[in-house]
Amino acid sequence: MSRFGLFAVGWQAGYGLVHLWWAVDGPPRFLMGRESYFPGRWVPVVISAVAMLGCAAVVAGSRRGLSDAGHHVLAGLNAGAGVVLCVYSFLFPVVIVSILFEGGGTDKVVSLLATGSGAAGGIFCLVIAANERRLATRPCRSCGRVHGRSPERRDERSPGWAYAGAYLAIGGFLARLSLWMHDTVTGQWPSAATRANGSSLTAMVVFLALMILAGTMLPLALAHRWGRLWPAWLGPLHGRAVPRWLVLGVGLFIGASLTAYFGIAGITAWIRGDLRGPFLPLLLEIGGYTLWGLGLLVASASYFTLTRPPCPLSATAESLAGTVQLHGEGR
């Protein structure tokens, strides 16, 4: 990890120096006229300096040895810097899609390099943060759990924060649904633009039905036991493990998409004044989608932990304990 840490320090330094140059001499021409939805100029310089400091502290700490508390502090510092870098570089996937479907250009190449470098630097910080957390918690080398503190089986109850995330997602969905219902009753949905695009009523109903499932059944499945083990009413499937990524993959994809699009881009555009309209409908739409996405991500984190494969060392220990008990009874 020390070599990777040194590489990350160099990466953050290069990213910061380029943005320092742009801050002093003026930025190049970006796609859509901006590198990020957030203020540029000195902001990325400060972010990269914090990220470089976090990575450098990890390199120095690995040579001197740190306490568990020290590893926790460095994990938090690098996680924060990594998240901020990734959020600042949010336009990276947008630039990729633009290049794939519209072709290249100088502004797109510059945007791709700038946002891609920021996203990569953020991921480097997150990887380092995860490693520092592992050093602090000293998990099992076989399964990554901290035995006695981490769930061992799918049938264990989800923590309270997972239920809070699931019901936060449902609340956000209901807020968005209330706006749909209002628009439907008042004849504003489907809109004239939707009709002009040739969208059939059947397609819109199917889309709405899928959205309802994603706003109700999906968050419940992420938090409740029946989302990890098939419930009794499914007969032959009762008690069998639900395919992990059938639920988790959808939860992460929808949660990340809603949080990124509405929670980052939508709220930023609203603050900048790019979105206009009555306050309450915008709040229900953007706020509802954001809470929906955040709740799904929180519940998905719990689902990810609860559905990890069983620890082979624990299984071996239980088997040996059973064998010893049988031998003892035989005597």
PDB file of C-alpha atoms in Angstrom, residues 36-316:
ATOM      1  CA  SER A  36     -18.012  20.940 -12.803  1.00  0.00           C
ATOM      2  CA  TYR A  37     -21.407  22.033 -11.565  1.00  0.00           C
ATOM      3  CA  PHE A  38     -19.578  23.445  -8.563  1.00  0.00           C
ATOM      4  CA  PRO A  39     -17.422  26.592  -8.487  1.00  0.00           C
ATOM      5  CA  GLY A  40     -14.036  26.078 -10.117  1.00  0.00           C
ATOM      6  CA  ARG A  41     -10.848  28.146 -10.030  1.00  0.00           C
ATOM      7  CA  TRP A  42      -9.410  27.697  -6.479  1.00  0.00           C
ATOM      8  CA  VAL A  43     -11.885  25.071  -5.267  1.00  0.00           C
ATOM      9  CA  PRO A  44     -10.218  22.064  -6.990  1.00  0.00           C
ATOM     10  CA  VAL A  45      -6.822  23.360  -5.871  1.00  0.00           C
ATOM     11  CA  VAL A  46      -7.925  23.240  -2.228  1.00  0.00           C
ATOM     12  CA  ILE A  47      -9.585  19.828  -2.659  1.00  0.00           C
ATOM     13  CA  SER A  48      -6.465  18.325  -4.254  1.00  0.00           C
ATOM     14  CA  ALA A  49      -4.280  19.786  -1.480  1.00  0.00           C
ATOM     15  CA  VAL A  50      -6.412  18.084   1.177  1.00  0.00           C
ATOM     16  CA  ALA A  51      -6.385  14.827  -0.800  1.00  0.00           C
ATOM     17  CA  MET A  52      -2.590  14.988  -1.190  1.00  0.00           C
ATOM     18  CA  LEU A  53      -2.214  15.671   2.530  1.00  0.00           C
ATOM     19  CA  GLY A  54      -4.393  12.656   3.382  1.00  0.00           C
ATOM     20  CA  CYS A  55      -2.462  10.313   1.075  1.00  0.00           C
ATOM     21  CA  ALA A  56       0.904  11.621   2.309  1.00  0.00           C
ATOM     22  CA  ALA A  57      -0.151  11.154   5.934  1.00  0.00           C
ATOM     23  CA  VAL A  58      -0.978   7.518   5.201  1.00  0.00           C
ATOM     24  CA  VAL A  59       2.452   6.960   3.622  1.00  0.00           C
ATOM     25  CA  ALA A  60       4.167   8.542   6.616  1.00  0.00           C
ATOM     26  CA  GLY A  61       1.993   6.615   9.067  1.00  0.00           C
ATOM     27  CA  SER A  62       2.748   3.287   7.410  1.00  0.00           C
ATOM     28  CA  ARG A  63       6.446   3.788   8.132  1.00  0.00           C
ATOM     29  CA  ARG A  64       6.048   4.873  11.750  1.00  0.00           C
ATOM     30  CA  GLY A  65       3.133   2.738  12.854  1.00  0.00           C
ATOM     31  CA  LEU A  66      -0.179   4.185  14.001  1.00  0.00           C
ATOM     32  CA  SER A  67      -2.733   3.405  16.670  1.00  0.00           C
ATOM     33  CA  ASP A  68      -6.235   2.262  15.755  1.00  0.00           C
ATOM     34  CA  ALA A  69      -7.488   5.791  16.407  1.00  0.00           C
ATOM     35  CA  GLY A  70      -4.864   7.178  14.016  1.00  0.00           C
ATOM     36  CA  HIS A  71      -5.973   4.788  11.265  1.00  0.00           C
ATOM     37  CA  HIS A  72      -9.592   5.855  11.844  1.00  0.00           C
ATOM     38  CA  VAL A  73      -8.656   9.531  11.508  1.00  0.00           C
ATOM     39  CA  LEU A  74      -6.766   8.953   8.262  1.00  0.00           C
ATOM     40  CA  ALA A  75      -9.599   6.805   6.950  1.00  0.00           C
ATOM     41  CA  GLY A  76     -12.055   9.623   7.602  1.00  0.00           C
ATOM     42  CA  LEU A  77      -9.803  12.275   6.061  1.00  0.00           C
ATOM     43  CA  ASN A  78      -9.210  10.291   2.872  1.00  0.00           C
ATOM     44  CA  ALA A  79     -12.827   9.190   2.597  1.00  0.00           C
ATOM     45  CA  GLY A  80     -13.975  12.799   2.825  1.00  0.00           C
ATOM     46  CA  ALA A  81     -11.443  13.978   0.253  1.00  0.00           C
ATOM     47  CA  GLY A  82     -12.318  11.065  -2.052  1.00  0.00           C
ATOM     48  CA  VAL A  83     -16.049  11.747  -1.916  1.00  0.00           C
ATOM     49  CA  VAL A  84     -15.548  15.476  -2.568  1.00  0.00           C
ATOM     50  CA  LEU A  85     -13.253  14.785  -5.536  1.00  0.00           C
ATOM     51  CA  CYS A  86     -15.737  12.327  -7.051  1.00  0.00           C
ATOM     52  CA  VAL A  87     -18.629  14.736  -6.525  1.00  0.00           C
ATOM     53  CA  TYR A  88     -16.660  17.618  -8.028  1.00  0.00           C
ATOM     54  CA  SER A  89     -15.865  15.429 -11.061  1.00  0.00           C
ATOM     55  CA  PHE A  90     -19.498  14.369 -11.463  1.00  0.00           C
ATOM     56  CA  LEU A  91     -19.562  15.331 -15.166  1.00  0.00           C
ATOM     57  CA  PHE A  92     -17.076  12.573 -16.073  1.00  0.00           C
ATOM     58  CA  PRO A  93     -19.744  10.031 -17.194  1.00  0.00           C
ATOM     59  CA  VAL A  94     -21.623  12.812 -19.013  1.00  0.00           C
ATOM     60  CA  VAL A  95     -18.468  13.627 -20.998  1.00  0.00           C
ATOM     61  CA  ILE A  96     -17.958   9.944 -21.863  1.00  0.00           C
ATOM     62  CA  VAL A  97     -21.532   9.623 -23.150  1.00  0.00           C
ATOM     63  CA  SER A  98     -21.141  12.840 -25.149  1.00  0.00           C
ATOM     64  CA  ILE A  99     -17.971  11.549 -26.827  1.00  0.00           C
ATOM     65  CA  LEU A 100     -19.492   8.151 -27.598  1.00  0.00           C
ATOM     66  CA  PHE A 101     -22.649   9.526 -29.189  1.00  0.00           C
ATOM     67  CA  GLU A 102     -21.552  12.909 -30.565  1.00  0.00           C
ATOM     68  CA  GLY A 103     -17.866  12.452 -31.355  1.00  0.00           C
ATOM     69  CA  GLY A 104     -14.786  14.148 -30.014  1.00  0.00           C
ATOM     70  CA  GLY A 105     -13.513  17.698 -29.899  1.00  0.00           C
ATOM     71  CA  THR A 106     -10.845  19.680 -28.078  1.00  0.00           C
ATOM     72  CA  ASP A 107     -13.278  20.835 -25.401  1.00  0.00           C
ATOM     73  CA  LYS A 108     -14.480  17.272 -24.809  1.00  0.00           C
ATOM     74  CA  VAL A 109     -10.961  15.837 -24.585  1.00  0.00           C
ATOM     75  CA  VAL A 110      -9.956  18.503 -22.065  1.00  0.00           C
ATOM     76  CA  SER A 111     -13.125  17.849 -20.050  1.00  0.00           C
ATOM     77  CA  LEU A 112     -12.516  14.100 -20.191  1.00  0.00           C
ATOM     78  CA  LEU A 113      -8.966  14.453 -18.879  1.00  0.00           C
ATOM     79  CA  ALA A 114      -9.916  16.962 -16.175  1.00  0.00           C
ATOM     80  CA  THR A 115     -12.970  15.154 -14.811  1.00  0.00           C
ATOM     81  CA  GLY A 116     -11.411  11.716 -15.286  1.00  0.00           C
ATOM     82  CA  SER A 117      -8.322  12.761 -13.320  1.00  0.00           C
ATOM     83  CA  GLY A 118     -10.498  14.080 -10.502  1.00  0.00           C
ATOM     84  CA  ALA A 119     -12.640  10.945 -10.403  1.00  0.00           C
ATOM     85  CA  ALA A 120      -9.534   8.723 -10.420  1.00  0.00           C
ATOM     86  CA  GLY A 121      -7.980  10.750  -7.611  1.00  0.00           C
ATOM     87  CA  GLY A 122     -11.179  10.407  -5.605  1.00  0.00           C
ATOM     88  CA  ILE A 123     -11.200   6.639  -6.092  1.00  0.00           C
ATOM     89  CA  PHE A 124      -7.548   6.448  -4.992  1.00  0.00           C
ATOM     90  CA  CYS A 125      -8.458   8.262  -1.767  1.00  0.00           C
ATOM     91  CA  LEU A 126     -11.422   5.942  -1.164  1.00  0.00           C
ATOM     92  CA  VAL A 127      -9.257   2.848  -1.670  1.00  0.00           C
ATOM     93  CA  ILE A 128      -6.726   4.203   0.821  1.00  0.00           C
ATOM     94  CA  ALA A 129      -9.528   5.066   3.259  1.00  0.00           C
ATOM     95  CA  ALA A 130     -10.911   1.526   3.043  1.00  0.00           C
ATOM     96  CA  ASN A 131      -7.471   0.078   3.725  1.00  0.00           C
ATOM     97  CA  GLU A 132      -6.965   2.377   6.727  1.00  0.00           C
ATOM     98  CA  ARG A 133     -10.318   1.314   8.118  1.00  0.00           C
ATOM     99  CA  ARG A 134      -9.329  -2.342   7.741  1.00  0.00           C
ATOM    100  CA  LEU A 135      -6.100  -1.681   9.641  1.00  0.00           C
ATOM    101  CA  ALA A 136      -8.084  -0.009  12.431  1.00  0.00           C
ATOM    102  CA  THR A 137     -10.791  -2.668  12.788  1.00  0.00           C
ATOM    103  CA  ARG A 138      -8.488  -5.669  12.159  1.00  0.00           C
ATOM    104  CA  PRO A 139     -11.071  -7.793  10.338  1.00  0.00           C
ATOM    105  CA  CYS A 140     -10.910 -11.492   9.543  1.00  0.00           C
ATOM    106  CA  ARG A 141      -8.470 -12.056   6.678  1.00  0.00           C
ATOM    107  CA  SER A 142     -10.699 -14.740   5.226  1.00  0.00           C
ATOM    108  CA  CYS A 143     -14.026 -12.901   4.974  1.00  0.00           C
ATOM    109  CA  GLY A 144     -13.399  -9.262   5.911  1.00  0.00           C
ATOM    110  CA  ARG A 145     -15.792  -9.328   8.872  1.00  0.00           C
ATOM    111  CA  VAL A 146     -15.066  -8.204  12.395  1.00  0.00           C
ATOM    112  CA  HIS A 147     -16.409 -11.317  14.119  1.00  0.00           C
ATOM    113  CA  GLY A 148     -18.671 -10.522  16.990  1.00  0.00           C
ATOM    114  CA  ARG A 149     -19.550  -7.114  15.531  1.00  0.00           C
ATOM    115  CA  SER A 150     -20.456  -7.892  11.914  1.00  0.00           C
ATOM    116  CA  PRO A 151     -23.445 -10.006  10.831  1.00  0.00           C
ATOM    117  CA  GLU A 152     -22.523 -13.591   9.998  1.00  0.00           C
ATOM    118  CA  ARG A 153     -25.657 -14.862   8.216  1.00  0.00           C
ATOM    119  CA  ARG A 154     -28.441 -13.684   5.928  1.00  0.00           C
ATOM    120  CA  ASP A 155     -31.140 -14.487   8.454  1.00  0.00           C
ATOM    121  CA  GLU A 156     -29.864 -11.944  10.986  1.00  0.00           C
ATOM    122  CA  ARG A 157     -31.917  -8.795  11.514  1.00  0.00           C
ATOM    123  CA  SER A 158     -30.925  -5.650   9.641  1.00  0.00           C
ATOM    124  CA  PRO A 159     -29.601  -2.803  11.808  1.00  0.00           C
ATOM    125  CA  GLY A 160     -31.892   0.077  12.659  1.00  0.00           C
ATOM    126  CA  TRP A 161     -30.176   2.453  10.233  1.00  0.00           C
ATOM    127  CA  ALA A 162     -30.980   0.101   7.352  1.00  0.00           C
ATOM    128  CA  TYR A 163     -34.700   0.296   8.155  1.00  0.00           C
ATOM    129  CA  ALA A 164     -34.373   4.079   8.474  1.00  0.00           C
ATOM    130  CA  GLY A 165     -32.796   4.231   5.005  1.00  0.00           C
ATOM    131  CA  ALA A 166     -35.461   1.993   3.495  1.00  0.00           C
ATOM    132  CA  TYR A 167     -38.342   4.028   4.872  1.00  0.00           C
ATOM    133  CA  LEU A 168     -36.574   7.276   3.969  1.00  0.00           C
ATOM    134  CA  ALA A 169     -36.517   5.987   0.379  1.00  0.00           C
ATOM    135  CA  ILE A 170     -40.227   5.190   0.542  1.00  0.00           C
ATOM    136  CA  GLY A 171     -40.919   8.661   1.948  1.00  0.00           C
ATOM    137  CA  GLY A 172     -38.983  10.280  -0.888  1.00  0.00           C
ATOM    138  CA  PHE A 173     -40.856   8.177  -3.431  1.00  0.00           C
ATOM    139  CA  LEU A 174     -44.231   9.106  -1.911  1.00  0.00           C
ATOM    140  CA  ALA A 175     -43.281  12.785  -2.096  1.00  0.00           C
ATOM    141  CA  ARG A 176     -42.563  12.389  -5.813  1.00  0.00           C
ATOM    142  CA  LEU A 177     -45.702  10.282  -6.302  1.00  0.00           C
ATOM    143  CA  SER A 178     -47.863  12.989  -4.733  1.00  0.00           C
ATOM    144  CA  LEU A 179     -46.703  15.362  -7.469  1.00  0.00           C
ATOM    145  CA  TRP A 180     -47.506  12.774 -10.145  1.00  0.00           C
ATOM    146  CA  MET A 181     -50.982  12.303  -8.714  1.00  0.00           C
ATOM    147  CA  HIS A 182     -51.583  16.058  -8.624  1.00  0.00           C
ATOM    148  CA  ASP A 183     -50.441  16.426 -12.243  1.00  0.00           C
ATOM    149  CA  THR A 184     -52.614  13.491 -13.318  1.00  0.00           C
ATOM    150  CA  VAL A 185     -55.756  14.837 -11.624  1.00  0.00           C
ATOM    151  CA  THR A 186     -55.213  18.327 -13.027  1.00  0.00           C
ATOM    152  CA  GLY A 187     -54.521  16.963 -16.531  1.00  0.00           C
ATOM    153  CA  GLN A 188     -50.844  17.978 -16.600  1.00  0.00           C
ATOM    154  CA  TRP A 189     -49.594  14.375 -16.880  1.00  0.00           C
ATOM    155  CA  PRO A 190     -48.852  13.061 -19.404  1.00  0.00           C
ATOM    156  CA  SER A 191     -47.616  16.401 -20.667  1.00  0.00           C
ATOM    157  CA  ALA A 192     -48.006  17.712 -24.201  1.00  0.00           C
ATOM    158  CA  ALA A 193     -44.276  17.177 -24.815  1.00  0.00           C
ATOM    159  CA  THR A 194     -44.579  13.529 -23.752  1.00  0.00           C
ATOM    160  CA  ARG A 195     -47.507  12.992 -26.114  1.00  0.00           C
ATOM    161  CA  ALA A 196     -45.643  14.741 -28.929  1.00  0.00           C
ATOM    162  CA  ASN A 197     -42.706  12.350 -28.495  1.00  0.00           C
ATOM    163  CA  GLY A 198     -45.019   9.463 -29.352  1.00  0.00           C
ATOM    164  CA  SER A 199     -44.941   7.788 -25.956  1.00  0.00           C
ATOM    165  CA  SER A 200     -47.909   5.436 -25.675  1.00  0.00           C
ATOM    166  CA  LEU A 201     -50.128   5.365 -22.625  1.00  0.00           C
ATOM    167  CA  THR A 202     -49.241   1.681 -22.114  1.00  0.00           C
ATOM    168  CA  ALA A 203     -45.522   2.447 -22.020  1.00  0.00           C
ATOM    169  CA  MET A 204     -46.083   5.244 -19.517  1.00  0.00           C
ATOM    170  CA  VAL A 205     -48.202   2.998 -17.291  1.00  0.00           C
ATOM    171  CA  VAL A 206     -45.546   0.261 -17.370  1.00  0.00           C
ATOM    172  CA  PHE A 207     -42.872   2.826 -16.523  1.00  0.00           C
ATOM    173  CA  LEU A 208     -44.920   4.147 -13.623  1.00  0.00           C
ATOM    174  CA  ALA A 209     -45.537   0.597 -12.349  1.00  0.00           C
ATOM    175  CA  LEU A 210     -41.797  -0.124 -12.372  1.00  0.00           C
ATOM    176  CA  MET A 211     -41.167   3.131 -10.538  1.00  0.00           C
ATOM    177  CA  ILE A 212     -43.716   2.157  -7.884  1.00  0.00           C
ATOM    178  CA  LEU A 213     -41.954  -1.182  -7.378  1.00  0.00           C
ATOM    179  CA  ALA A 214     -38.598   0.606  -7.118  1.00  0.00           C
ATOM    180  CA  GLY A 215     -40.055   2.992  -4.571  1.00  0.00           C
ATOM    181  CA  THR A 216     -41.797   0.438  -2.362  1.00  0.00           C
ATOM    182  CA  MET A 217     -40.808  -3.201  -2.813  1.00  0.00           C
ATOM    183  CA  LEU A 218     -37.119  -2.526  -3.518  1.00  0.00           C
ATOM    184  CA  PRO A 219     -36.318  -0.579  -0.323  1.00  0.00           C
ATOM    185  CA  LEU A 220     -38.365  -3.044   1.742  1.00  0.00           C
ATOM    186  CA  ALA A 221     -36.491  -5.983   0.204  1.00  0.00           C
ATOM    187  CA  LEU A 222     -33.164  -4.312   1.005  1.00  0.00           C
ATOM    188  CA  ALA A 223     -34.046  -4.039   4.703  1.00  0.00           C
ATOM    189  CA  HIS A 224     -36.348  -6.969   5.488  1.00  0.00           C
ATOM    190  CA  ARG A 225     -35.400 -10.627   5.802  1.00  0.00           C
ATOM    191  CA  TRP A 226     -37.626 -11.735   2.899  1.00  0.00           C
ATOM    192  CA  GLY A 227     -35.370  -9.744   0.556  1.00  0.00           C
ATOM    193  CA  ARG A 228     -32.461 -12.038   1.451  1.00  0.00           C
ATOM    194  CA  LEU A 229     -34.271 -15.362   1.906  1.00  0.00           C
ATOM    195  CA  TRP A 230     -37.310 -16.262  -0.195  1.00  0.00           C
ATOM    196  CA  PRO A 231     -40.500 -16.023   1.931  1.00  0.00           C
ATOM    197  CA  ALA A 232     -42.784 -18.966   2.785  1.00  0.00           C
ATOM    198  CA  TRP A 233     -45.524 -18.128   0.281  1.00  0.00           C
ATOM    199  CA  LEU A 234     -43.139 -18.925  -2.612  1.00  0.00           C
ATOM    200  CA  GLY A 235     -43.349 -22.609  -1.745  1.00  0.00           C
ATOM    201  CA  PRO A 236     -40.325 -24.586  -3.014  1.00  0.00           C
ATOM    202  CA  LEU A 237     -38.112 -21.486  -2.834  1.00  0.00           C
ATOM    203  CA  HIS A 238     -38.896 -20.939   0.847  1.00  0.00           C
ATOM    204  CA  GLY A 239     -35.720 -20.331   2.851  1.00  0.00           C
ATOM    205  CA  ARG A 240     -33.399 -20.334  -0.144  1.00  0.00           C
ATOM    206  CA  ALA A 241     -31.023 -17.409  -0.669  1.00  0.00           C
ATOM    207  CA  VAL A 242     -32.240 -14.637  -2.949  1.00  0.00           C
ATOM    208  CA  PRO A 243     -29.583 -13.985  -5.648  1.00  0.00           C
ATOM    209  CA  ARG A 244     -27.516 -11.241  -4.113  1.00  0.00           C
ATOM    210  CA  TRP A 245     -27.159  -8.910  -7.079  1.00  0.00           C
ATOM    211  CA  LEU A 246     -30.784  -9.285  -8.133  1.00  0.00           C
ATOM    212  CA  VAL A 247     -31.678  -6.922  -5.283  1.00  0.00           C
ATOM    213  CA  LEU A 248     -28.368  -5.249  -4.458  1.00  0.00           C
ATOM    214  CA  GLY A 249     -27.457  -4.383  -8.055  1.00  0.00           C
ATOM    215  CA  VAL A 250     -30.801  -2.686  -8.709  1.00  0.00           C
ATOM    216  CA  GLY A 251     -30.662  -0.877  -5.371  1.00  0.00           C
ATOM    217  CA  LEU A 252     -27.169   0.485  -5.969  1.00  0.00           C
ATOM    218  CA  PHE A 253     -27.873   1.459  -9.584  1.00  0.00           C
ATOM    219  CA  ILE A 254     -31.126   3.313  -8.887  1.00  0.00           C
ATOM    220  CA  GLY A 255     -29.832   4.800  -5.625  1.00  0.00           C
ATOM    221  CA  ALA A 256     -26.613   6.106  -7.178  1.00  0.00           C
ATOM    222  CA  SER A 257     -28.416   7.410 -10.282  1.00  0.00           C
ATOM    223  CA  LEU A 258     -31.082   9.314  -8.335  1.00  0.00           C
ATOM    224  CA  THR A 259     -28.577  10.706  -5.835  1.00  0.00           C
ATOM    225  CA  ALA A 260     -26.139  11.838  -8.518  1.00  0.00           C
ATOM    226  CA  TYR A 261     -28.670  13.260 -10.989  1.00  0.00           C
ATOM    227  CA  PHE A 262     -31.110  14.930  -8.617  1.00  0.00           C
ATOM    228  CA  GLY A 263     -29.106  15.195  -5.397  1.00  0.00           C
ATOM    229  CA  ILE A 264     -26.005  16.694  -7.006  1.00  0.00           C
ATOM    230  CA  ALA A 265     -26.888  18.052 -10.439  1.00  0.00           C
ATOM    231  CA  GLY A 266     -30.519  18.930  -9.661  1.00  0.00           C
ATOM    232  CA  ILE A 267     -29.954  20.726  -6.367  1.00  0.00           C
ATOM    233  CA  THR A 268     -26.915  22.547  -7.767  1.00  0.00           C
ATOM    234  CA  ALA A 269     -28.887  23.725 -10.806  1.00  0.00           C
ATOM    235  CA  TRP A 270     -31.728  24.815  -8.510  1.00  0.00           C
ATOM    236  CA  ILE A 271     -29.364  26.826  -6.300  1.00  0.00           C
ATOM    237  CA  ARG A 272     -27.740  28.421  -9.346  1.00  0.00           C
ATOM    238  CA  GLY A 273     -31.146  29.487 -10.628  1.00  0.00           C
ATOM    239  CA  ASP A 274     -31.074  27.250 -13.716  1.00  0.00           C
ATOM    240  CA  LEU A 275     -34.365  25.606 -12.682  1.00  0.00           C
ATOM    241  CA  ARG A 276     -37.414  27.809 -12.470  1.00  0.00           C
ATOM    242  CA  GLY A 277     -40.895  27.086 -11.237  1.00  0.00           C
ATOM    243  CA  PRO A 278     -43.067  26.997  -8.111  1.00  0.00           C
ATOM    244  CA  PHE A 279     -41.122  26.142  -4.964  1.00  0.00           C
ATOM    245  CA  LEU A 280     -43.278  23.275  -3.667  1.00  0.00           C
ATOM    246  CA  PRO A 281     -43.360  21.182  -6.891  1.00  0.00           C
ATOM    247  CA  LEU A 282     -39.596  21.572  -7.293  1.00  0.00           C
ATOM    248  CA  LEU A 283     -39.071  20.607  -3.661  1.00  0.00           C
ATOM    249  CA  LEU A 284     -41.257  17.511  -3.989  1.00  0.00           C
ATOM    250  CA  GLU A 285     -39.569  16.437  -7.224  1.00  0.00           C
ATOM    251  CA  ILE A 286     -35.904  17.147  -6.543  1.00  0.00           C
ATOM    252  CA  GLY A 287     -36.095  16.552  -2.784  1.00  0.00           C
ATOM    253  CA  GLY A 288     -38.178  13.403  -3.200  1.00  0.00           C
ATOM    254  CA  TYR A 289     -35.853  11.862  -5.757  1.00  0.00           C
ATOM    255  CA  THR A 290     -32.800  12.768  -3.638  1.00  0.00           C
ATOM    256  CA  LEU A 291     -34.185  11.200  -0.450  1.00  0.00           C
ATOM    257  CA  TRP A 292     -35.277   8.168  -2.456  1.00  0.00           C
ATOM    258  CA  GLY A 293     -31.758   7.684  -3.824  1.00  0.00           C
ATOM    259  CA  LEU A 294     -29.988   8.285  -0.513  1.00  0.00           C
ATOM    260  CA  GLY A 295     -32.313   5.880   1.302  1.00  0.00           C
ATOM    261  CA  LEU A 296     -31.653   3.151  -1.257  1.00  0.00           C
ATOM    262  CA  LEU A 297     -27.886   3.595  -0.888  1.00  0.00           C
ATOM    263  CA  VAL A 298     -28.097   3.349   2.913  1.00  0.00           C
ATOM    264  CA  ALA A 299     -30.261   0.225   2.784  1.00  0.00           C
ATOM    265  CA  SER A 300     -28.001  -1.274   0.087  1.00  0.00           C
ATOM    266  CA  ALA A 301     -24.981  -0.888   2.372  1.00  0.00           C
ATOM    267  CA  SER A 302     -26.694  -3.058   4.987  1.00  0.00           C
ATOM    268  CA  TYR A 303     -27.803  -5.587   2.364  1.00  0.00           C
ATOM    269  CA  PHE A 304     -24.242  -5.828   1.064  1.00  0.00           C
ATOM    270  CA  THR A 305     -22.970  -6.692   4.545  1.00  0.00           C
ATOM    271  CA  LEU A 306     -25.710  -9.174   5.394  1.00  0.00           C
ATOM    272  CA  THR A 307     -25.398 -11.126   2.133  1.00  0.00           C
ATOM    273  CA  ARG A 308     -21.652 -11.702   2.130  1.00  0.00           C
ATOM    274  CA  PRO A 309     -20.627 -15.352   1.781  1.00  0.00           C
ATOM    275  CA  PRO A 310     -20.173 -17.220   5.076  1.00  0.00           C
ATOM    276  CA  CYS A 311     -16.708 -17.142   6.587  1.00  0.00           C
ATOM    277  CA  PRO A 312     -14.905 -20.429   5.770  1.00  0.00           C
ATOM    278  CA  LEU A 313     -12.861 -20.194   8.967  1.00  0.00           C
ATOM    279  CA  SER A 314     -16.025 -19.897  11.079  1.00  0.00           C
ATOM    280  CA  ALA A 315     -17.573 -22.843   9.266  1.00  0.00           C
ATOM    281  CA  THR A 316     -14.449 -24.906   9.888  1.00  0.00           C
TER     282      THR A 316
END
